[in-house]
Short mmCIF file of C-alpha atoms and ligand atoms in Angstrom, two decimals:
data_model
loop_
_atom_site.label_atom_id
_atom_site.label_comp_id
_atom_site.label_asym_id
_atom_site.label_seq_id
_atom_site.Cartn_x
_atom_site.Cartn_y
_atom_site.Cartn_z
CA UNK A 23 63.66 30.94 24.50
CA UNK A 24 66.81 30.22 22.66
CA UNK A 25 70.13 30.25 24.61
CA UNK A 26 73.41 28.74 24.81
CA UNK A 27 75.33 27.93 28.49
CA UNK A 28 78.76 28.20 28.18
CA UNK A 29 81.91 27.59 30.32
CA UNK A 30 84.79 25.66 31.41
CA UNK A 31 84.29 22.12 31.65
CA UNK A 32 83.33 22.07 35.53
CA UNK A 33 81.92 25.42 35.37
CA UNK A 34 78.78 23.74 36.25
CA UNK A 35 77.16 24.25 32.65
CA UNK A 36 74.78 20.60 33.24
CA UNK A 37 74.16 21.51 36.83
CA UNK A 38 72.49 25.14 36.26
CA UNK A 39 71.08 23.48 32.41
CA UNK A 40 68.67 21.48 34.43
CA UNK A 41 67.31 23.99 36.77
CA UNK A 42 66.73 26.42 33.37
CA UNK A 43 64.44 23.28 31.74
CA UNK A 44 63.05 22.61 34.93
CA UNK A 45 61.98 26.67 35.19
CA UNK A 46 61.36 27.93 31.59
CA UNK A 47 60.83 24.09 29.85
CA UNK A 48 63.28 24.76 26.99
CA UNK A 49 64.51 21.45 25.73
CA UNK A 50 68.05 20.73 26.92
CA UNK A 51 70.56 20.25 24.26
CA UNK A 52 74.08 18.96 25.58
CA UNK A 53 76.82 17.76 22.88
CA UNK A 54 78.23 15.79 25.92
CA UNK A 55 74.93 13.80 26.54
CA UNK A 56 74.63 12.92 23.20
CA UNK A 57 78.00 11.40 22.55
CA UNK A 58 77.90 9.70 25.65
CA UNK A 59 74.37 7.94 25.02
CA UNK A 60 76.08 7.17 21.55
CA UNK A 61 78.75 5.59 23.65
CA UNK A 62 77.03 3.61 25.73
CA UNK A 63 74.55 2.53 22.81
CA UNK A 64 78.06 1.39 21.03
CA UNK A 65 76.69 3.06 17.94
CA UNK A 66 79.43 3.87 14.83
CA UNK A 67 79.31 7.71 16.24
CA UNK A 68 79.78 6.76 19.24
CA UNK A 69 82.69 4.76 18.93
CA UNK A 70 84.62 7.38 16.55
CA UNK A 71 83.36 10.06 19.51
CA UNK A 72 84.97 7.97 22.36
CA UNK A 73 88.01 7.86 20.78
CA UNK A 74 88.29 11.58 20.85
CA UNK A 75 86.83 11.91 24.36
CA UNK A 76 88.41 9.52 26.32
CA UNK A 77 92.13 11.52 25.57
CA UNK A 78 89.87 14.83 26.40
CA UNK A 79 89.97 16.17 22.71
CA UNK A 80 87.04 17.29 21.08
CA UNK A 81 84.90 15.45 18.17
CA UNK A 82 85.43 16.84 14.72
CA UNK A 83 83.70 19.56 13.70
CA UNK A 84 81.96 17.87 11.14
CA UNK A 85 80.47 14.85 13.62
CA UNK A 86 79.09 17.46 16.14
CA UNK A 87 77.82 19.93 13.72
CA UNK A 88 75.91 17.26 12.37
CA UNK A 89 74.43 15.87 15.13
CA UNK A 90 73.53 19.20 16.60
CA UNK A 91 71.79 20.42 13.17
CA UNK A 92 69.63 17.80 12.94
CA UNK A 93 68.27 18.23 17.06
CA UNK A 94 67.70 21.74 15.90
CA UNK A 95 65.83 20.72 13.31
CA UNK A 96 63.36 18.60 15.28
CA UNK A 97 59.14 19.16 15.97
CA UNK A 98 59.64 20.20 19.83
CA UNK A 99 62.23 22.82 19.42
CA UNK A 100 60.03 25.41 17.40
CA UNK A 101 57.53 24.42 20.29
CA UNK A 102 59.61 24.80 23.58
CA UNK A 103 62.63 26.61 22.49
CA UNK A 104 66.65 25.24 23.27
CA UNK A 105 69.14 25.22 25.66
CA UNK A 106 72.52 24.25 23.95
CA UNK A 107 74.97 23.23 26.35
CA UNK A 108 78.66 22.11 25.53
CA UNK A 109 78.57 23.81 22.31
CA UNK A 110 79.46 25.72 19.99
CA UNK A 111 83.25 24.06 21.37
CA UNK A 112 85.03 25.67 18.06
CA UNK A 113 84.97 28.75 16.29
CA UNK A 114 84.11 26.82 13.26
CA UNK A 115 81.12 25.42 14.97
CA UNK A 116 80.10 28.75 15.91
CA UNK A 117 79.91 29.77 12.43
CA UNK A 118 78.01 26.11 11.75
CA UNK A 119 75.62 27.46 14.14
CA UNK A 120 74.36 30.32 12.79
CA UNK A 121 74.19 29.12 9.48
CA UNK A 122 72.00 25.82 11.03
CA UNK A 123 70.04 28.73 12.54
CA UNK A 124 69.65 30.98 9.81
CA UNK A 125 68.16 27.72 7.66
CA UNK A 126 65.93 26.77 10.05
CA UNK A 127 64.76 30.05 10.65
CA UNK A 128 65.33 30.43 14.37
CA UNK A 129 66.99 33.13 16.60
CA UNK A 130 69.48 33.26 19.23
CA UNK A 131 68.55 35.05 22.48
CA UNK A 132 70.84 34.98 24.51
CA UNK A 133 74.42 33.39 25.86
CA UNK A 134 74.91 32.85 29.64
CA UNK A 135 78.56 32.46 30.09
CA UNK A 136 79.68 30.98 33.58
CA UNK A 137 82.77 32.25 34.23
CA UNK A 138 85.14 30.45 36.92
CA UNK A 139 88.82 30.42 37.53
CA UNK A 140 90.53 27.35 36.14
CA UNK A 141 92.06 26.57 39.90
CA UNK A 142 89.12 26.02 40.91
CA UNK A 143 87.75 23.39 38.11
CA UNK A 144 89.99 19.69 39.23
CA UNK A 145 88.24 19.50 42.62
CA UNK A 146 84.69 19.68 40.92
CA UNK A 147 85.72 17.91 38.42
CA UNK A 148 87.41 15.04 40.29
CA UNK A 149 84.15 14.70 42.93
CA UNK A 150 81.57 14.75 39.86
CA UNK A 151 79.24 11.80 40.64
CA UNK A 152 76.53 10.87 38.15
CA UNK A 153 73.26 9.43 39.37
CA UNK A 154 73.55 5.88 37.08
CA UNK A 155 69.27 5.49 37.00
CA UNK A 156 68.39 9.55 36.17
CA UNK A 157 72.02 11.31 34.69
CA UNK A 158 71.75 13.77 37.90
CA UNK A 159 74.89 15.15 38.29
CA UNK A 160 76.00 15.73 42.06
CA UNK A 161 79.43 16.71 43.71
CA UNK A 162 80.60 14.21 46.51
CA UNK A 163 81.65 17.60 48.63
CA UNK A 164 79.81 20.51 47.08
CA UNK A 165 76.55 18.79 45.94
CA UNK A 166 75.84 15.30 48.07
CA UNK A 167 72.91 13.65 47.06
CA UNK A 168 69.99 14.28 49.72
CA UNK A 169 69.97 11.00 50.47
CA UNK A 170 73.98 9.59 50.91
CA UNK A 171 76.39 8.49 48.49
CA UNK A 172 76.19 5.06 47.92
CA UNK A 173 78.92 4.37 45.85
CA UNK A 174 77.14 1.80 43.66
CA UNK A 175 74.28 3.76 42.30
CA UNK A 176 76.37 6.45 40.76
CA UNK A 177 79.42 6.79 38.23
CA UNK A 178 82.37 8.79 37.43
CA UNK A 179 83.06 10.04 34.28
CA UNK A 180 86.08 8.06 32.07
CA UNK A 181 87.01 11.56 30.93
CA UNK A 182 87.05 13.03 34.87
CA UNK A 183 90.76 11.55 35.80
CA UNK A 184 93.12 13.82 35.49
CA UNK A 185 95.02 13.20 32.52
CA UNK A 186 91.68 13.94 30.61
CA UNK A 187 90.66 16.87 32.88
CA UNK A 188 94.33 18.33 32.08
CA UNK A 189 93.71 18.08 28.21
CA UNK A 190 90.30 19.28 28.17
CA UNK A 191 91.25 22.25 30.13
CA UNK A 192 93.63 23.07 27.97
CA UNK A 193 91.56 22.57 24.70
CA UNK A 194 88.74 24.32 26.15
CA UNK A 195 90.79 26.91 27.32
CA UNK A 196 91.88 27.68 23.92
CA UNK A 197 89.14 27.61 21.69
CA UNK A 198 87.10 30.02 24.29
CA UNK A 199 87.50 33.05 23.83
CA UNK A 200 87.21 33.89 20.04
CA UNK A 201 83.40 32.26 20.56
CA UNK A 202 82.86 34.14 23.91
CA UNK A 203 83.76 37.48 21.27
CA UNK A 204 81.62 36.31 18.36
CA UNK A 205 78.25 36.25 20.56
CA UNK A 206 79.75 39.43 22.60
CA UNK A 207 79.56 41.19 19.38
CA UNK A 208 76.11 40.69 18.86
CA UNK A 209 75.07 41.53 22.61
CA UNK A 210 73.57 38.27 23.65
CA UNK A 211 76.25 37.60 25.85
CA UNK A 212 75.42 37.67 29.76
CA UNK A 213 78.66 36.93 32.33
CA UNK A 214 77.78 34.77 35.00
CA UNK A 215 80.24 34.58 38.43
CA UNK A 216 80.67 30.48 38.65
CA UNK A 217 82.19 30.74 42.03
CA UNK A 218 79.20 30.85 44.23
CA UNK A 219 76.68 28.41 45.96
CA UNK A 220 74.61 26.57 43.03
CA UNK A 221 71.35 28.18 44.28
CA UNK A 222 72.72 31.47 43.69
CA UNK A 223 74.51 31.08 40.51
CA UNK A 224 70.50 29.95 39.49
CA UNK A 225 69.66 33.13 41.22
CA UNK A 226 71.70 34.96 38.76
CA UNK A 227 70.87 32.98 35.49
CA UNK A 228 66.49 33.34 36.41
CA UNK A 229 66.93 36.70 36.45
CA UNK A 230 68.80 37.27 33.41
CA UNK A 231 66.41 34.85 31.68
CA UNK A 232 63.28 36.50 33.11
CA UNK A 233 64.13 39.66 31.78
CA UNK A 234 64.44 38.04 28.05
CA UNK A 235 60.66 36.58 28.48
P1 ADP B 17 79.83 21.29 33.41
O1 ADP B 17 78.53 20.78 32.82
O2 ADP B 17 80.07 22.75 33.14
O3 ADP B 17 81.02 20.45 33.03
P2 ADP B 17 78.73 20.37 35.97
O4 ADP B 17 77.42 21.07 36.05
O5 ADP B 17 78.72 18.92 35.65
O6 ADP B 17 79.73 21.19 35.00
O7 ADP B 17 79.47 20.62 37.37
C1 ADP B 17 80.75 20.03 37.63
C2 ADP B 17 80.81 19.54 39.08
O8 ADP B 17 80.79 20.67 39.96
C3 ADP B 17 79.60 18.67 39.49
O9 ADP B 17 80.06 17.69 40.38
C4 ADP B 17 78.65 19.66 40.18
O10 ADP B 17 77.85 19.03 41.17
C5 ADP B 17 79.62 20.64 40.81
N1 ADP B 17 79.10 22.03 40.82
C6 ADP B 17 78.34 22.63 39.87
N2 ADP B 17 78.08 23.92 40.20
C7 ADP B 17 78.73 24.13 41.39
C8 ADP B 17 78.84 25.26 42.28
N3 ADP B 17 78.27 26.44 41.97
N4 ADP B 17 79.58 25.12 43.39
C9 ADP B 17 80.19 23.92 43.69
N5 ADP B 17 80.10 22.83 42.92
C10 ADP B 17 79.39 22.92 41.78
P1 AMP B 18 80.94 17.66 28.15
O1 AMP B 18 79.94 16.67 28.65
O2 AMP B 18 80.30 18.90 27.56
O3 AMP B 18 82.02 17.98 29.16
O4 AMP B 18 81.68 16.96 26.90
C1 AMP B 18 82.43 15.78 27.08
C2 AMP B 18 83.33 15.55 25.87
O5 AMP B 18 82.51 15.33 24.68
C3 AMP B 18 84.26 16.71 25.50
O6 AMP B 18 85.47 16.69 26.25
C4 AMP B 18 84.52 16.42 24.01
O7 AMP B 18 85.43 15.36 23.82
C5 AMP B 18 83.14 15.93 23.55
N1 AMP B 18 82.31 17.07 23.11
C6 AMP B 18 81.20 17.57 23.73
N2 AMP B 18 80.72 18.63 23.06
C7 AMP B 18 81.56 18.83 22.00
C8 AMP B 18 81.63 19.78 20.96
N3 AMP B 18 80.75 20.79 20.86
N4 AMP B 18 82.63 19.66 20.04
C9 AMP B 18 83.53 18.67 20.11
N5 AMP B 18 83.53 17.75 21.09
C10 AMP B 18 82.57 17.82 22.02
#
């Protein structure tokens, strides 16, 4: 299968992305990852990404299409299929998309779009934890891991405090819709309520998916 997961930031787009791969084995594909493994590895990219994501703007177009055409164009995603998740961001990269698509000869199946109101995005935002040894996300309220929070063995992201959150918000916000209408156009587009207990929300997405099997 090959989808996209879109949403606000917060909308829980990483948290249901790993259930999908862990169901239907798709190979995950998140923008986000990427620049932040670039990041950490202190690579050129990476440093010219963080100094767009640290003030919560996005990447150029021309960085993350880039990067994102040449995962597509890898051995395993013929094989198990994608899950794109953080992007297309721009209605430019939308476009870069299908093109990347077209030229490698791949189809889109489907877009699940979690929708959530924006009120309710700081508070999951601002208790995001990240496992620091496996990149689990958790939620210090909604999503505790099973076994405590120890406060040394996970992370916060730079880009959760909320000057950041404010900006990407309002970016995201933005940029949204005019993508949301490009893939409603072409009927791949599945809605997704946000607001509900993870499990359920996964609920939701398996049986969308398991109808496009
Ligand atoms: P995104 O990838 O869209 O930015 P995440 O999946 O990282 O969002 O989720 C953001 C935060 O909200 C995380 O801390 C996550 O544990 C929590 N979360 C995700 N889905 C839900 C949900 N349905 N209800 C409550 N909290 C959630
Ligand atoms: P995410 O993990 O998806 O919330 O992304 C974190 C940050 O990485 C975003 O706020 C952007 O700065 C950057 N980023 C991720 N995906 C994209 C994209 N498709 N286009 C531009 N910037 C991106």
């Amino acid at each position: 299968m090959n989808l996209l997961i879109m949403g606000l930031p917060g909308a829980g787009k990483g948290t249901q992305a790993a259930k999908i791969v862990e169901k239907f084995g798709v190979a995950h594909i998140s923008t986000g990852d990427m620049f932040r493994a670039a990041m950490a590895n202190q690579t050129d990219m990476g440093l010219l990404a963080k100094s767009y994501i640290d003030k919560g703007d996005l990447v150029p177009d021309e960085v993350t299409n880039g990067i994102v055409k040449e995962r597509l164009g890898q051995a395993d995603i013929k094989e198990k299929g994608f899950l794109l998740d953080g992007y297309p961001r721009t209605i430019e990269q939308a476009h870069a998309l299908d093109a990347a698509l077209a030229d490698l000869g791949i189809q889109l199946q489907g877009v699940i779009n979690i929708e959530i109101d924006s009120s309710k995005l700081l508070e999951r935002l601002s208790g995001r934890i990240i496992h620091k040894e496996t990149g689990e996300t958790f939620h210090k309220v909604f999503n505790p891991p099973a076994a405590g929070y120890n406060e040394n063995d996970y992370y916060q992201r730079e880009d959760d405090k909320p000057e950041s959150v404010k900006r990407r918000l309002e970016v995201n916000m933005a940029q949204g819709d005019p993508i949301i209408a490009h893939y409603r156009e072409k009927g791949l587009v599945h809605d997704i309520e946000g607001d509900q207990d993870i499990e359920i929300v996964f609920s939701d997405i398996d049986k969308v998916l398991s109808n496009l099997v």
